[in-house]
Tab-separated table of C-alpha atoms in Angstrom:
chain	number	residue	atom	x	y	z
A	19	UNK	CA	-7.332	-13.602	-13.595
A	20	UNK	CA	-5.817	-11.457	-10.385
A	21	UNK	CA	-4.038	-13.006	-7.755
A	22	UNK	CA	-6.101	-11.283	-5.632
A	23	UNK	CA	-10.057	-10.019	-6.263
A	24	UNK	CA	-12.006	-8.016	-4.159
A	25	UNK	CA	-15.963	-7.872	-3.839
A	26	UNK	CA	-17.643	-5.479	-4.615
A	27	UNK	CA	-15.801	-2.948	-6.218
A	28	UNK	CA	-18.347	-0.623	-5.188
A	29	UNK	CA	-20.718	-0.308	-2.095
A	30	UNK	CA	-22.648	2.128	-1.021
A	31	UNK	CA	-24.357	1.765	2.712
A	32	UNK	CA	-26.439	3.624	4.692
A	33	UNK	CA	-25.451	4.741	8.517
A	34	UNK	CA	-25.602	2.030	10.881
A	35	UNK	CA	-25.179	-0.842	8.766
A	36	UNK	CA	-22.718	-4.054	8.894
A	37	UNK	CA	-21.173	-3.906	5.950
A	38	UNK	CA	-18.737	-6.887	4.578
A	39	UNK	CA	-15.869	-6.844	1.883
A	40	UNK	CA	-14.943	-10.028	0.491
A	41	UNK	CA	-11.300	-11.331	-0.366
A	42	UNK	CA	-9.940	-14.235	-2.324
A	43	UNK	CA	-6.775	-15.306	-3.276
A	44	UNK	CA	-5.192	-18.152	-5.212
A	45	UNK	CA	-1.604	-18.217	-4.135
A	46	UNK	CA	-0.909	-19.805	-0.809
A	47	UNK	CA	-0.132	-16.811	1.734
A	48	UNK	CA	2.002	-16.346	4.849
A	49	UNK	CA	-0.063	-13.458	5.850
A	50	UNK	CA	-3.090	-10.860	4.618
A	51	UNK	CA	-3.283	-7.574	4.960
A	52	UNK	CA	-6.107	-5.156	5.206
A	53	UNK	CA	-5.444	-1.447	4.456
A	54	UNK	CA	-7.590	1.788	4.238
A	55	UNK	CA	-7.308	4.770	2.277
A	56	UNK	CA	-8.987	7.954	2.481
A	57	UNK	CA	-9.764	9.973	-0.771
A	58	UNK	CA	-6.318	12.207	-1.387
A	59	UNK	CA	-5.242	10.490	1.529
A	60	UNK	CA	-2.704	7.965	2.650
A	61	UNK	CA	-3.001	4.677	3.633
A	62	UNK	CA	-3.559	2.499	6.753
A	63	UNK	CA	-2.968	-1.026	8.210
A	64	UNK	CA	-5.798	-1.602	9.817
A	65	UNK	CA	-5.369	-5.524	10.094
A	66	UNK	CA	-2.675	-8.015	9.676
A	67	UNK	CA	-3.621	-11.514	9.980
A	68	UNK	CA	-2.692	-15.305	8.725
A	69	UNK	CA	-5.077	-17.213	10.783
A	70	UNK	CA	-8.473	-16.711	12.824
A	71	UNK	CA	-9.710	-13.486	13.568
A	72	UNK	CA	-8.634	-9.885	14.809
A	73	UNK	CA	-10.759	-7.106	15.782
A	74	UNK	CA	-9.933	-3.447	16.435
A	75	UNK	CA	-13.237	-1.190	17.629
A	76	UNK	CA	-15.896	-1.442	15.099
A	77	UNK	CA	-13.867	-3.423	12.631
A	78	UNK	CA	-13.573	-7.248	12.374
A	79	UNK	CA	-11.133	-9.334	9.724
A	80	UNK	CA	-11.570	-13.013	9.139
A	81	UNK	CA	-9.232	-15.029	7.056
A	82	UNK	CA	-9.941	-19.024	5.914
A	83	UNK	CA	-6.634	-20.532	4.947
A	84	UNK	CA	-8.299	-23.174	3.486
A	85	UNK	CA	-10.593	-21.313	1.258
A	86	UNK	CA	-8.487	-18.773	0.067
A	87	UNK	CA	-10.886	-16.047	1.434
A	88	UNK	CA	-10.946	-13.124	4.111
A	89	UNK	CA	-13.584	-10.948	5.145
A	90	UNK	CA	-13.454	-7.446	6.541
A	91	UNK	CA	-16.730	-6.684	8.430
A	92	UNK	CA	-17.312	-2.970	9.812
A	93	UNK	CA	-20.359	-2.763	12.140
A	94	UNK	CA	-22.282	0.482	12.985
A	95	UNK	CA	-21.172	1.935	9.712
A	96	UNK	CA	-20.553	5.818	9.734
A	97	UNK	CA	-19.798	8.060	7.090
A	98	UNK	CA	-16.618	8.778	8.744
A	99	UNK	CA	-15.573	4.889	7.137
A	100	UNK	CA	-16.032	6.327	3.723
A	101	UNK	CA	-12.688	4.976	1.982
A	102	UNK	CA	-10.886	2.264	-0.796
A	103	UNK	CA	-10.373	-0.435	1.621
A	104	UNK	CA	-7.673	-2.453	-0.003
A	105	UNK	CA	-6.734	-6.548	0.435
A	106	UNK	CA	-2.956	-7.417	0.070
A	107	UNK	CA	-1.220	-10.740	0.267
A	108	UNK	CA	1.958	-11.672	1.050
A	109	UNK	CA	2.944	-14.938	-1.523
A	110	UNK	CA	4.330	-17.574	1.377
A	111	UNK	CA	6.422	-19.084	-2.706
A	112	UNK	CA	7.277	-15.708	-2.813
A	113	UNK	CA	11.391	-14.572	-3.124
A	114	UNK	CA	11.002	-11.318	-1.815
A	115	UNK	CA	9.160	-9.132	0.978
A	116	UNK	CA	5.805	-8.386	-2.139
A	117	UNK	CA	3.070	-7.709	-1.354
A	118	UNK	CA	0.327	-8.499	-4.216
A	119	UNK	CA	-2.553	-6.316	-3.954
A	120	UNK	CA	-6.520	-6.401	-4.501
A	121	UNK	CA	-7.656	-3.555	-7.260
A	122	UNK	CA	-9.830	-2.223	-3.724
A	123	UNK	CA	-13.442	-1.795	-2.536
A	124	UNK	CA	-15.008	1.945	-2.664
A	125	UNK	CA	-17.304	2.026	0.288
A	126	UNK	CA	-19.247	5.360	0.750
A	127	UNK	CA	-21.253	5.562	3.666
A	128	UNK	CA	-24.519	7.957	3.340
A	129	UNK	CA	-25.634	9.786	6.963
B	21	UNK	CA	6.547	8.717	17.086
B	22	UNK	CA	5.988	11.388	13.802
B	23	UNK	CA	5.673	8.173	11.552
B	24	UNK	CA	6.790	7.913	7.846
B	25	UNK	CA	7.343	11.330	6.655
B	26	UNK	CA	7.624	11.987	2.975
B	27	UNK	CA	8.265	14.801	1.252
B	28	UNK	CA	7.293	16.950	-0.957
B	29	UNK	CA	3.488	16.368	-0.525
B	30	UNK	CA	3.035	17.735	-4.069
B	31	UNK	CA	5.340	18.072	-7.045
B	32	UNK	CA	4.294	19.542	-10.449
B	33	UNK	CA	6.822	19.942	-13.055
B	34	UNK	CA	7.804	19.719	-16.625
B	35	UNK	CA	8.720	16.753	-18.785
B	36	UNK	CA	12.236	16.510	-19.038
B	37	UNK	CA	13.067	17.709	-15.113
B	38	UNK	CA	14.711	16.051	-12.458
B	39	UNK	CA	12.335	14.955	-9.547
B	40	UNK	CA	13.912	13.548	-6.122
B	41	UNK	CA	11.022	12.364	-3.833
B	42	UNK	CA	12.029	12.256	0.055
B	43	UNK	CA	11.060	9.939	2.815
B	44	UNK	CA	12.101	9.390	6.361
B	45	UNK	CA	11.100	5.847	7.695
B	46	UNK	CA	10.045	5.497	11.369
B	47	UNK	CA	12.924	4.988	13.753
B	48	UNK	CA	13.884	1.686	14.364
B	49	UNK	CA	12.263	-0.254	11.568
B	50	UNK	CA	14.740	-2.079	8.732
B	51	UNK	CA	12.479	-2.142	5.517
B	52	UNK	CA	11.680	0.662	3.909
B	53	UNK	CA	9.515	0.221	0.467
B	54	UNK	CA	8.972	2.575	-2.712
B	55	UNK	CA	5.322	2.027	-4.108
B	56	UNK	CA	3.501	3.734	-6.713
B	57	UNK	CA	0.080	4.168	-7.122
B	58	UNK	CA	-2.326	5.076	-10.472
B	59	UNK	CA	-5.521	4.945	-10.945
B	60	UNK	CA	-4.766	2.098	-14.039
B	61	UNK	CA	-2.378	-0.393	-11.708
B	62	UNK	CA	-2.930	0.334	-8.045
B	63	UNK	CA	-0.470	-0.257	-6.078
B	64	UNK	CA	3.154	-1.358	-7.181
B	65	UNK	CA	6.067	-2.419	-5.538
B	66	UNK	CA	9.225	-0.079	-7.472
B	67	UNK	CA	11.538	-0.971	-4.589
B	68	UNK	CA	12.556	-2.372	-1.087
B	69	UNK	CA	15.649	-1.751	0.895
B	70	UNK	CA	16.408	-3.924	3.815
B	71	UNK	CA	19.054	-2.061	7.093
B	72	UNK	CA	19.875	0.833	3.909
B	73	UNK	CA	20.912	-2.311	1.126
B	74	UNK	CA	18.303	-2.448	-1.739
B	75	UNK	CA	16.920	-6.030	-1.818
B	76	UNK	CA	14.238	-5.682	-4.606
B	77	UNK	CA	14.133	-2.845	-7.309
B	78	UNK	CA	12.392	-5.370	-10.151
B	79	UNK	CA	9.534	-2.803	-9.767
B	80	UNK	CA	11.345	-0.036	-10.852
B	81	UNK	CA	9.866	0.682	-14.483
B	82	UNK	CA	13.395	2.202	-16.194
B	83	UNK	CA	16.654	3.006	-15.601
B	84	UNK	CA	15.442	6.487	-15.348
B	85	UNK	CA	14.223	5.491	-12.070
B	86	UNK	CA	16.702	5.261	-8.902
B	87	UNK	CA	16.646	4.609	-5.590
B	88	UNK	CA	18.909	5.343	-2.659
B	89	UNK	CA	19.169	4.910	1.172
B	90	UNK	CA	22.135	6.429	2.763
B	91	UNK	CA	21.449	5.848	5.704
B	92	UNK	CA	18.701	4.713	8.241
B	93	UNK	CA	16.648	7.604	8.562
B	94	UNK	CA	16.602	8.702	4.597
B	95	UNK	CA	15.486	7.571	1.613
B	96	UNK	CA	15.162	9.093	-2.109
B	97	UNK	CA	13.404	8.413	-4.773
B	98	UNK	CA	14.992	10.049	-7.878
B	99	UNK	CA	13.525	9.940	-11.828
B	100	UNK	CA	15.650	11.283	-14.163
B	101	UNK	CA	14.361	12.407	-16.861
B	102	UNK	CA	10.950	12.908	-15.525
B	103	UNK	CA	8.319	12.122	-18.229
B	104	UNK	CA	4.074	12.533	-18.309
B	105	UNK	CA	3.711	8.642	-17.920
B	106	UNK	CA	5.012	9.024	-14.624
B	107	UNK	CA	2.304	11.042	-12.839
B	108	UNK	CA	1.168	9.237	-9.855
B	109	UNK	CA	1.163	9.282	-6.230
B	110	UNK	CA	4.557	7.857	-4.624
B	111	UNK	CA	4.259	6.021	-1.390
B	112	UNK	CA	7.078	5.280	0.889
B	113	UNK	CA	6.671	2.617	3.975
B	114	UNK	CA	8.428	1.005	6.717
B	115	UNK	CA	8.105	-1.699	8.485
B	116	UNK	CA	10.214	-4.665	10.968
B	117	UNK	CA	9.578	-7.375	9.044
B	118	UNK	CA	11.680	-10.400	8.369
B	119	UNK	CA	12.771	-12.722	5.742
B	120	UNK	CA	9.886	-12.776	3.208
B	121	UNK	CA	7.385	-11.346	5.820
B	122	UNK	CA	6.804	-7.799	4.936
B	123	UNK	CA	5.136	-7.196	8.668
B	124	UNK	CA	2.595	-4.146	9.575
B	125	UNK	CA	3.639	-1.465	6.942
B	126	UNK	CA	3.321	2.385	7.901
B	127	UNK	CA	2.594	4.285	5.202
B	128	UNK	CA	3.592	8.166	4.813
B	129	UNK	CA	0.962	10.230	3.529
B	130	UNK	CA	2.384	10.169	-0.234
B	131	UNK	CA	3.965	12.453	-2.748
B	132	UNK	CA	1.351	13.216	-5.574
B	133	UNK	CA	3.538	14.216	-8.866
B	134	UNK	CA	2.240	15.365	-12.031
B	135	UNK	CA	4.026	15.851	-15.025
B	136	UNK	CA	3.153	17.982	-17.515
């Protein structure tokens, strides 16, 4: 079993819709991470968070310490979100600066 | 600020060859990260230097696999002898983080090798 699983692997949505990815962990954390990456493209922080809630434009991440579990909502979905959004942990029993990372969420949004 | 540069953007060469992957870390953050990415493992962690002094290179798959940081502004990646297995797209970040905190990484935009 992973460290960290993601849900769904897959999702497609159609323009306008709130659309949620799903993290859970099993290791206890000192902090999450949210990333993005574009097809042939790099990769982006969007969110890093160990408690509560952030929220950048149309994008919202939630984290439960308790549960092991984060959420990263996007509302008004556009096509323009079309990525692999990927979870990543940092391991609080951890020796070193690693992250451990989800296996990612394809999300193609249809106009 | 230009952000995490890496370079080359593409590399395609023979099995065999020396490859030496570039990156330049944004100015004024101290940890600087290797990963590699393929489409079987995701992301991995080869390496982590912390102000220029590797801290972590338990990633790095073989001893045909090296990693310097001469200074602040310049990292290299460097596989020697370069083999198919190794086709993948190379990712260097940076970031101020602290003692087991990696903090907001930057990523550069990746160097996508293929060898043949």
């Amino acid at each position: 079993k992973n460290e960290v699983e993601q849900s769904p692997q897959n999702l497609t949505a159609q323009e306008g819709e709130f659309i949620t990815i799903n993290c859970s962990y099993s290791v206890g954390i000192s902090a999450l991470h949210w990333l993005q990456q574009h097809p042939g493209g790099g990769i982006v922080s969007l969110f890093m968070l160990s408690s509560g809630k952030k929220k950048h434009g149309r994008l919202i991440a939630t984290i439960n310490i308790q549960e092991k579990h984060s959420s990263l909502h996007i509302t008004a979905s556009h096509p323009r979100d079309s990525a692999v959004y990927i979870c990543a942990v940092e391991d609080y029993g951890g020796a070193t600066n690693k992250l451990i990372f989800g296996t990612g969420t394809l999300l193609a949004v249809q106009p | 600020d230009a952000g995490v540069i890496q370079s080359p953007r593409h590399e395609v060469t023979e099995m065999g060859q020396e490859v030496t992957l570039r990156c330049k870390p944004i100015s004024g953050h101290d940890y600087l990260f290797w990963y590699r990415q393929t489409m079987m493992r995701g992301l991995e962690l080869l390496i982590y230097f912390n102000n220029n002094v590797p801290i972590d290179d338990s990633g790095m798959p073989e001893d045909r696999f090296s990693a310097k940081m001469p200074n602040a502004s310049f990292s290299t990646l460097k596989i020697q002898p370069s083999e198919p297995r190794d086709s993948a797209v190379y990712f260097c970040a940076s970031s101020t983080g602290g003692v087991r905190r990696t903090g907001e990484l930057f990523f550069g935009e990746g160097s996508r090798l293929t060898v043949l």
